[in-house]
mmCIF file of C-alpha atoms and ligand atoms in Angstrom:
data_model
loop_
_atom_site.group_PDB
_atom_site.id
_atom_site.type_symbol
_atom_site.label_atom_id
_atom_site.label_comp_id
_atom_site.label_asym_id
_atom_site.label_seq_id
_atom_site.Cartn_x
_atom_site.Cartn_y
_atom_site.Cartn_z
ATOM 1 C CA UNK Y 25 2.361 3.426 4.659
ATOM 2 C CA UNK Y 26 5.747 4.980 3.952
ATOM 3 C CA UNK Y 27 6.833 8.153 5.678
ATOM 4 C CA UNK Y 28 8.129 11.159 3.583
ATOM 5 C CA UNK Y 29 10.086 13.861 5.409
ATOM 6 C CA UNK Y 30 10.927 17.186 3.807
ATOM 7 C CA UNK Y 31 14.571 18.298 4.187
ATOM 8 C CA UNK Y 32 14.911 21.906 3.065
ATOM 9 C CA UNK Y 33 18.038 22.693 1.178
ATOM 10 C CA UNK Y 34 19.583 25.891 -0.382
ATOM 11 C CA UNK Y 35 17.178 28.598 -0.356
ATOM 12 C CA UNK Y 36 14.119 26.907 -1.757
ATOM 13 C CA UNK Y 37 14.796 23.191 -2.448
ATOM 14 C CA UNK Y 38 13.347 20.195 -0.882
ATOM 15 C CA UNK Y 39 15.076 16.990 -0.556
ATOM 16 C CA UNK Y 40 12.790 14.106 0.417
ATOM 17 C CA UNK Y 41 13.677 11.303 2.851
ATOM 18 C CA UNK Y 42 11.575 8.083 2.516
ATOM 19 C CA UNK Y 43 11.335 5.756 5.338
ATOM 20 C CA UNK Y 44 10.277 2.270 3.632
ATOM 21 C CA UNK Y 45 9.753 -0.940 5.521
ATOM 22 C CA UNK Y 46 12.624 -2.751 7.142
ATOM 23 C CA UNK Y 47 14.066 0.627 8.042
ATOM 24 C CA UNK Y 48 15.265 1.219 4.480
ATOM 25 C CA UNK Y 49 15.897 4.901 3.879
ATOM 26 C CA UNK Y 50 15.831 6.568 0.441
ATOM 27 C CA UNK Y 51 16.476 10.252 -0.425
ATOM 28 C CA UNK Y 52 15.067 11.971 -3.485
ATOM 29 C CA UNK Y 53 17.223 14.706 -5.282
ATOM 30 C CA UNK Y 54 19.882 15.476 -2.680
ATOM 31 C CA UNK Y 55 21.248 18.564 -4.029
ATOM 32 C CA UNK Y 56 23.432 19.013 -1.066
ATOM 33 C CA UNK Y 57 24.740 16.445 1.398
ATOM 34 C CA UNK Y 58 24.866 18.354 4.648
ATOM 35 C CA UNK Y 59 21.236 18.624 5.471
ATOM 36 C CA UNK Y 60 20.796 14.931 4.588
ATOM 37 C CA UNK Y 61 23.662 13.956 6.961
ATOM 38 C CA UNK Y 62 22.097 16.080 9.700
ATOM 39 C CA UNK Y 63 18.691 14.265 9.283
ATOM 40 C CA UNK Y 64 20.315 10.800 9.245
ATOM 41 C CA UNK Y 65 22.470 11.563 12.205
ATOM 42 C CA UNK Y 66 19.661 13.027 14.268
ATOM 43 C CA UNK Y 67 17.566 9.964 13.665
ATOM 44 C CA UNK Y 68 20.345 7.531 13.796
ATOM 45 C CA UNK Y 69 19.699 6.163 10.218
ATOM 46 C CA UNK Y 70 21.574 4.719 7.438
ATOM 47 C CA UNK Y 71 21.014 5.564 3.716
ATOM 48 C CA UNK Y 72 20.186 2.714 1.331
ATOM 49 C CA UNK Y 73 18.984 4.486 -1.939
ATOM 50 C CA UNK Y 74 19.521 7.797 -3.669
ATOM 51 C CA UNK Y 75 16.872 8.506 -6.276
ATOM 52 C CA UNK Y 76 17.407 11.188 -8.841
ATOM 53 C CA UNK Y 77 14.866 13.094 -11.086
ATOM 54 C CA UNK Y 78 17.189 14.978 -13.320
ATOM 55 C CA UNK Y 79 20.752 16.227 -13.915
ATOM 56 C CA UNK Y 80 20.620 19.706 -12.404
ATOM 57 C CA UNK Y 81 23.190 20.288 -9.629
ATOM 58 C CA UNK Y 82 20.640 21.402 -7.097
ATOM 59 C CA UNK Y 83 19.221 17.879 -7.432
ATOM 60 C CA UNK Y 84 22.292 15.736 -7.516
ATOM 61 C CA UNK Y 85 25.031 17.808 -5.940
ATOM 62 C CA UNK Y 86 25.207 15.954 -2.596
ATOM 63 C CA UNK Y 87 25.171 12.469 -4.231
ATOM 64 C CA UNK Y 88 28.812 11.542 -4.177
ATOM 65 C CA UNK Y 89 29.417 12.853 -0.668
ATOM 66 C CA UNK Y 90 26.503 10.603 0.540
ATOM 67 C CA UNK Y 91 27.777 7.691 -1.485
ATOM 68 C CA UNK Y 92 31.239 8.110 0.181
ATOM 69 C CA UNK Y 93 29.602 7.904 3.617
ATOM 70 C CA UNK Y 94 27.220 5.123 2.590
ATOM 71 C CA UNK Y 95 29.054 2.950 0.125
ATOM 72 C CA UNK Y 96 26.247 0.485 -0.009
ATOM 73 C CA UNK Y 97 23.704 3.013 -0.970
ATOM 74 C CA UNK Y 98 22.374 2.558 -4.604
ATOM 75 C CA UNK Y 99 21.854 5.487 -6.926
ATOM 76 C CA UNK Y 100 18.936 5.364 -9.207
ATOM 77 C CA UNK Y 101 18.344 7.567 -12.243
ATOM 78 C CA UNK Y 102 17.395 7.878 -15.843
ATOM 79 C CA UNK Y 103 19.280 5.600 -18.247
ATOM 80 C CA UNK Y 104 19.070 8.229 -20.946
ATOM 81 C CA UNK Y 105 20.764 10.783 -18.835
ATOM 82 C CA UNK Y 106 23.429 8.489 -17.427
ATOM 83 C CA UNK Y 107 26.247 10.656 -18.831
ATOM 84 C CA UNK Y 108 24.970 13.786 -17.077
ATOM 85 C CA UNK Y 109 24.218 12.021 -13.750
ATOM 86 C CA UNK Y 110 26.517 10.730 -10.915
ATOM 87 C CA UNK Y 111 27.332 7.071 -11.752
ATOM 88 C CA UNK Y 112 24.100 4.949 -11.565
ATOM 89 C CA UNK Y 113 23.867 1.718 -9.772
ATOM 90 C CA UNK Y 114 20.341 1.206 -11.289
ATOM 91 C CA UNK Y 115 19.526 2.934 -14.681
ATOM 92 C CA UNK Y 116 15.790 3.098 -15.276
ATOM 93 C CA UNK Y 117 13.622 4.361 -18.060
ATOM 94 C CA UNK Y 118 10.031 5.270 -18.833
ATOM 95 C CA UNK Y 119 7.673 2.528 -17.858
ATOM 96 C CA UNK Y 120 10.159 0.664 -15.628
ATOM 97 C CA UNK Y 121 8.927 -0.572 -12.232
ATOM 98 C CA UNK Y 122 11.211 -1.416 -9.414
ATOM 99 C CA UNK Y 123 10.617 -2.160 -5.742
ATOM 100 C CA UNK Y 124 12.348 -1.035 -2.510
ATOM 101 C CA UNK Y 125 11.351 -3.143 0.374
ATOM 102 C CA UNK Y 126 7.625 -3.613 -0.173
ATOM 103 C CA UNK Y 127 7.052 -0.411 -2.111
ATOM 104 C CA UNK Y 128 6.604 -0.252 -5.809
ATOM 105 C CA UNK Y 129 8.116 2.698 -7.859
ATOM 106 C CA UNK Y 130 6.970 3.396 -11.481
ATOM 107 C CA UNK Y 131 9.078 5.583 -13.701
ATOM 108 C CA UNK Y 132 7.394 8.241 -15.763
ATOM 109 C CA UNK Y 133 9.526 10.249 -18.231
ATOM 110 C CA UNK Y 134 8.432 13.778 -18.227
ATOM 111 C CA UNK Y 135 10.656 15.701 -20.862
ATOM 112 C CA UNK Y 136 10.316 19.493 -20.716
ATOM 113 C CA UNK Y 137 12.325 21.007 -17.888
ATOM 114 C CA UNK Y 138 15.214 18.779 -19.146
ATOM 115 C CA UNK Y 139 15.128 16.138 -21.766
ATOM 116 C CA UNK Y 140 16.066 13.277 -19.357
ATOM 117 C CA UNK Y 141 13.680 14.287 -16.519
ATOM 118 C CA UNK Y 142 11.736 11.494 -14.768
ATOM 119 C CA UNK Y 143 9.174 11.311 -12.099
ATOM 120 C CA UNK Y 144 8.674 8.434 -9.617
ATOM 121 C CA UNK Y 145 5.206 7.258 -8.834
ATOM 122 C CA UNK Y 146 4.407 5.099 -5.804
ATOM 123 C CA UNK Y 147 0.956 3.610 -6.962
ATOM 124 C CA UNK Y 148 0.217 1.782 -3.563
ATOM 125 C CA UNK Y 149 1.018 5.125 -1.612
ATOM 126 C CA UNK Y 150 -0.594 7.555 -4.091
ATOM 127 C CA UNK Y 151 2.679 9.488 -3.981
ATOM 128 C CA UNK Y 152 4.482 11.178 -6.868
ATOM 129 C CA UNK Y 153 7.939 12.690 -6.923
ATOM 130 C CA UNK Y 154 7.954 15.355 -9.726
ATOM 131 C CA UNK Y 155 11.374 16.860 -9.443
ATOM 132 C CA UNK Y 156 11.158 20.214 -11.338
ATOM 133 C CA UNK Y 157 8.240 19.155 -13.670
ATOM 134 C CA UNK Y 158 5.302 20.279 -11.745
ATOM 135 C CA UNK Y 159 5.092 22.914 -8.839
ATOM 136 C CA UNK Y 160 2.380 24.141 -6.635
ATOM 137 C CA UNK Y 161 0.477 26.411 -8.992
ATOM 138 C CA UNK Y 162 3.409 26.183 -11.532
ATOM 139 C CA UNK Y 163 5.642 24.081 -13.738
ATOM 140 C CA UNK Y 164 9.349 23.810 -14.531
ATOM 141 C CA UNK Y 165 10.974 26.153 -16.923
ATOM 142 C CA UNK Y 166 11.687 24.711 -20.386
ATOM 143 C CA UNK Y 167 15.519 24.579 -20.225
ATOM 144 C CA UNK Y 168 15.869 21.775 -22.738
ATOM 145 C CA UNK Y 169 12.482 20.540 -23.950
ATOM 146 C CA UNK Y 170 9.732 22.076 -25.981
ATOM 147 C CA UNK Y 171 6.359 23.389 -24.729
ATOM 148 C CA UNK Y 172 4.806 20.482 -26.654
ATOM 149 C CA UNK Y 173 7.039 18.042 -24.758
ATOM 150 C CA UNK Y 174 6.211 19.608 -21.361
ATOM 151 C CA UNK Y 175 2.377 19.794 -22.157
ATOM 152 C CA UNK Y 176 2.431 15.996 -23.012
ATOM 153 C CA UNK Y 177 4.393 15.310 -19.754
ATOM 154 C CA UNK Y 178 1.957 17.213 -17.647
ATOM 155 C CA UNK Y 179 -1.032 15.520 -19.486
ATOM 156 C CA UNK Y 180 0.605 12.130 -18.458
ATOM 157 C CA UNK Y 181 0.851 13.083 -14.843
ATOM 158 C CA UNK Y 182 -2.883 14.247 -14.950
ATOM 159 C CA UNK Y 183 -3.894 10.729 -15.800
ATOM 160 C CA UNK Y 184 -2.867 9.648 -12.285
ATOM 161 C CA UNK Y 185 -5.447 9.456 -9.361
ATOM 162 C CA UNK Y 186 -6.686 12.849 -8.222
ATOM 163 C CA UNK Y 187 -5.750 12.084 -4.574
ATOM 164 C CA UNK Y 188 -2.105 11.598 -5.507
ATOM 165 C CA UNK Y 189 0.176 13.565 -3.236
ATOM 166 C CA UNK Y 190 2.695 15.536 -5.301
ATOM 167 C CA UNK Y 191 6.119 16.294 -3.967
ATOM 168 C CA UNK Y 192 7.659 19.090 -5.823
ATOM 169 C CA UNK Y 193 11.423 19.856 -5.460
ATOM 170 C CA UNK Y 194 11.096 23.590 -4.839
ATOM 171 C CA UNK Y 195 9.060 25.976 -2.764
ATOM 172 C CA UNK Y 196 8.166 28.366 -5.614
ATOM 173 C CA UNK Y 197 4.562 28.547 -4.512
ATOM 174 C CA UNK Y 198 4.151 32.097 -3.585
ATOM 175 C CA UNK Y 199 5.677 33.532 -6.778
ATOM 176 C CA UNK Y 200 3.602 30.875 -8.775
ATOM 177 C CA UNK Y 201 0.326 31.825 -7.019
ATOM 178 C CA UNK Y 202 0.931 35.478 -7.804
ATOM 179 C CA UNK Y 203 1.356 34.651 -11.506
ATOM 180 C CA UNK Y 204 -1.608 32.275 -11.468
ATOM 181 C CA UNK Y 205 -3.850 35.101 -10.076
ATOM 182 C CA UNK Y 206 -2.574 37.334 -12.762
ATOM 183 C CA UNK Y 207 -3.302 34.860 -15.594
ATOM 184 C CA UNK Y 208 -6.674 33.806 -14.218
ATOM 185 C CA UNK Y 209 -8.002 36.766 -12.108
ATOM 186 C CA UNK Y 210 -11.627 35.613 -12.140
ATOM 187 C CA UNK Y 211 -11.124 31.918 -11.361
ATOM 188 C CA UNK Y 212 -12.496 31.235 -7.858
ATOM 189 C CA UNK Y 213 -10.290 28.167 -7.414
ATOM 190 C CA UNK Y 214 -7.243 30.188 -8.257
ATOM 191 C CA UNK Y 215 -8.255 32.923 -5.943
ATOM 192 C CA UNK Y 216 -8.668 30.545 -2.916
ATOM 193 C CA UNK Y 217 -5.467 28.556 -3.782
ATOM 194 C CA UNK Y 218 -3.597 31.854 -3.864
ATOM 195 C CA UNK Y 219 -5.053 32.694 -0.485
ATOM 196 C CA UNK Y 220 -4.151 29.398 1.033
ATOM 197 C CA UNK Y 221 -0.607 29.449 -0.313
ATOM 198 C CA UNK Y 222 -0.035 33.081 1.015
ATOM 199 C CA UNK Y 223 -1.367 31.973 4.462
ATOM 200 C CA UNK Y 224 0.982 28.942 4.709
ATOM 201 C CA UNK Y 225 3.968 30.981 3.493
ATOM 202 C CA UNK Y 226 3.304 33.824 6.087
ATOM 203 C CA UNK Y 227 3.454 31.090 8.697
ATOM 204 C CA UNK Y 228 6.568 29.392 7.204
ATOM 205 C CA UNK Y 229 4.745 26.175 6.594
ATOM 206 C CA UNK Y 230 5.663 24.308 3.440
ATOM 207 C CA UNK Y 231 3.084 24.177 0.721
ATOM 208 C CA UNK Y 232 4.467 20.759 -0.510
ATOM 209 C CA UNK Y 233 3.023 18.139 -0.860
ATOM 210 C CA UNK Y 234 -0.002 19.285 -2.930
ATOM 211 C CA UNK Y 235 -2.438 16.945 -4.604
ATOM 212 C CA UNK Y 236 -3.215 16.368 -8.206
ATOM 213 C CA UNK Y 237 -6.809 17.411 -7.709
ATOM 214 C CA UNK Y 238 -5.823 20.792 -6.274
ATOM 215 C CA UNK Y 239 -3.363 21.411 -9.117
ATOM 216 C CA UNK Y 240 -5.948 20.514 -11.714
ATOM 217 C CA UNK Y 241 -8.212 23.118 -10.241
ATOM 218 C CA UNK Y 242 -5.664 25.938 -9.581
ATOM 219 C CA UNK Y 243 -2.465 25.408 -11.581
ATOM 220 C CA UNK Y 244 -2.468 27.775 -14.594
ATOM 221 C CA UNK Y 245 -0.398 25.223 -16.636
ATOM 222 C CA UNK Y 246 -2.917 22.437 -15.908
ATOM 223 C CA UNK Y 247 -5.934 24.936 -16.745
ATOM 224 C CA UNK Y 248 -4.382 25.539 -20.125
ATOM 225 C CA UNK Y 249 -6.911 24.050 -22.573
ATOM 226 C CA UNK Y 250 -4.271 23.222 -25.239
ATOM 227 C CA UNK Y 251 -0.627 23.300 -26.000
ATOM 228 C CA UNK Y 252 -0.855 26.839 -27.567
ATOM 229 C CA UNK Y 253 -2.341 28.307 -24.395
ATOM 230 C CA UNK Y 254 0.223 26.365 -22.404
ATOM 231 C CA UNK Y 255 3.184 27.799 -24.358
ATOM 232 C CA UNK Y 256 1.793 31.320 -24.118
ATOM 233 C CA UNK Y 257 1.345 30.979 -20.364
ATOM 234 C CA UNK Y 258 4.928 29.546 -20.029
ATOM 235 C CA UNK Y 259 6.511 32.348 -21.883
ATOM 236 C CA UNK Y 260 4.426 34.945 -19.931
ATOM 237 C CA UNK Y 261 5.604 33.377 -16.666
ATOM 238 C CA UNK Y 262 9.257 33.481 -17.831
ATOM 239 C CA UNK Y 263 8.945 37.211 -18.122
ATOM 240 C CA UNK Y 264 6.650 37.917 -15.231
HETATM 241 ZN ZN1 ZN K 30 16.046 21.543 -12.485
HETATM 242 FE FE1 FE K 31 15.710 22.525 -9.400
#
């Protein structure tokens, strides 16, 4: 079993610190370096890997500072987006598998939020790092890809095991839950998920990770029956 620690960054980002076997530490989407440095220092850890989902600054911004402090750390990201990412030590693409310590990682391309977006699935651990593709009761905005691309990407993620733990890169859950309730006011699962998210947020408890099962039941973008309904919901949410 690996350990995943949430490191809050900026106003609503999460950076994830993974403790793998042999004391290997990887961080996912270090948008800023300072909170990662603080975490590593507090726990007396070295950084071995920096794993990137997409090129937005709030996900990559701390990479160079971390690499300067840990010159042996390897940066992993999408081959397709190499020009927009910090220099990559390991360029990966859809369908690739790699291993850190004993832990396998599968690369799943999820175009939509950006064209070069990838997710990292840890099949033995039932863990998925989704960057800005999927959120608790929401999904990423379509900055570069089409609704059809995002719909296809989400459909791919839905094929994973229902008990998969989903680590989203933002705490957008309360706003997402409010929209979900507006879009599906009579759906009992949406109502109870909204209640649950609201309770956690009131107590300042992260709503991340979620599970694929929970999202399939209460995420409006996964409840959409087809791409047209998905596209309609996405544009409604953009203006909500
Ligand atoms: Zn983004
Ligand atoms: Fe983001």
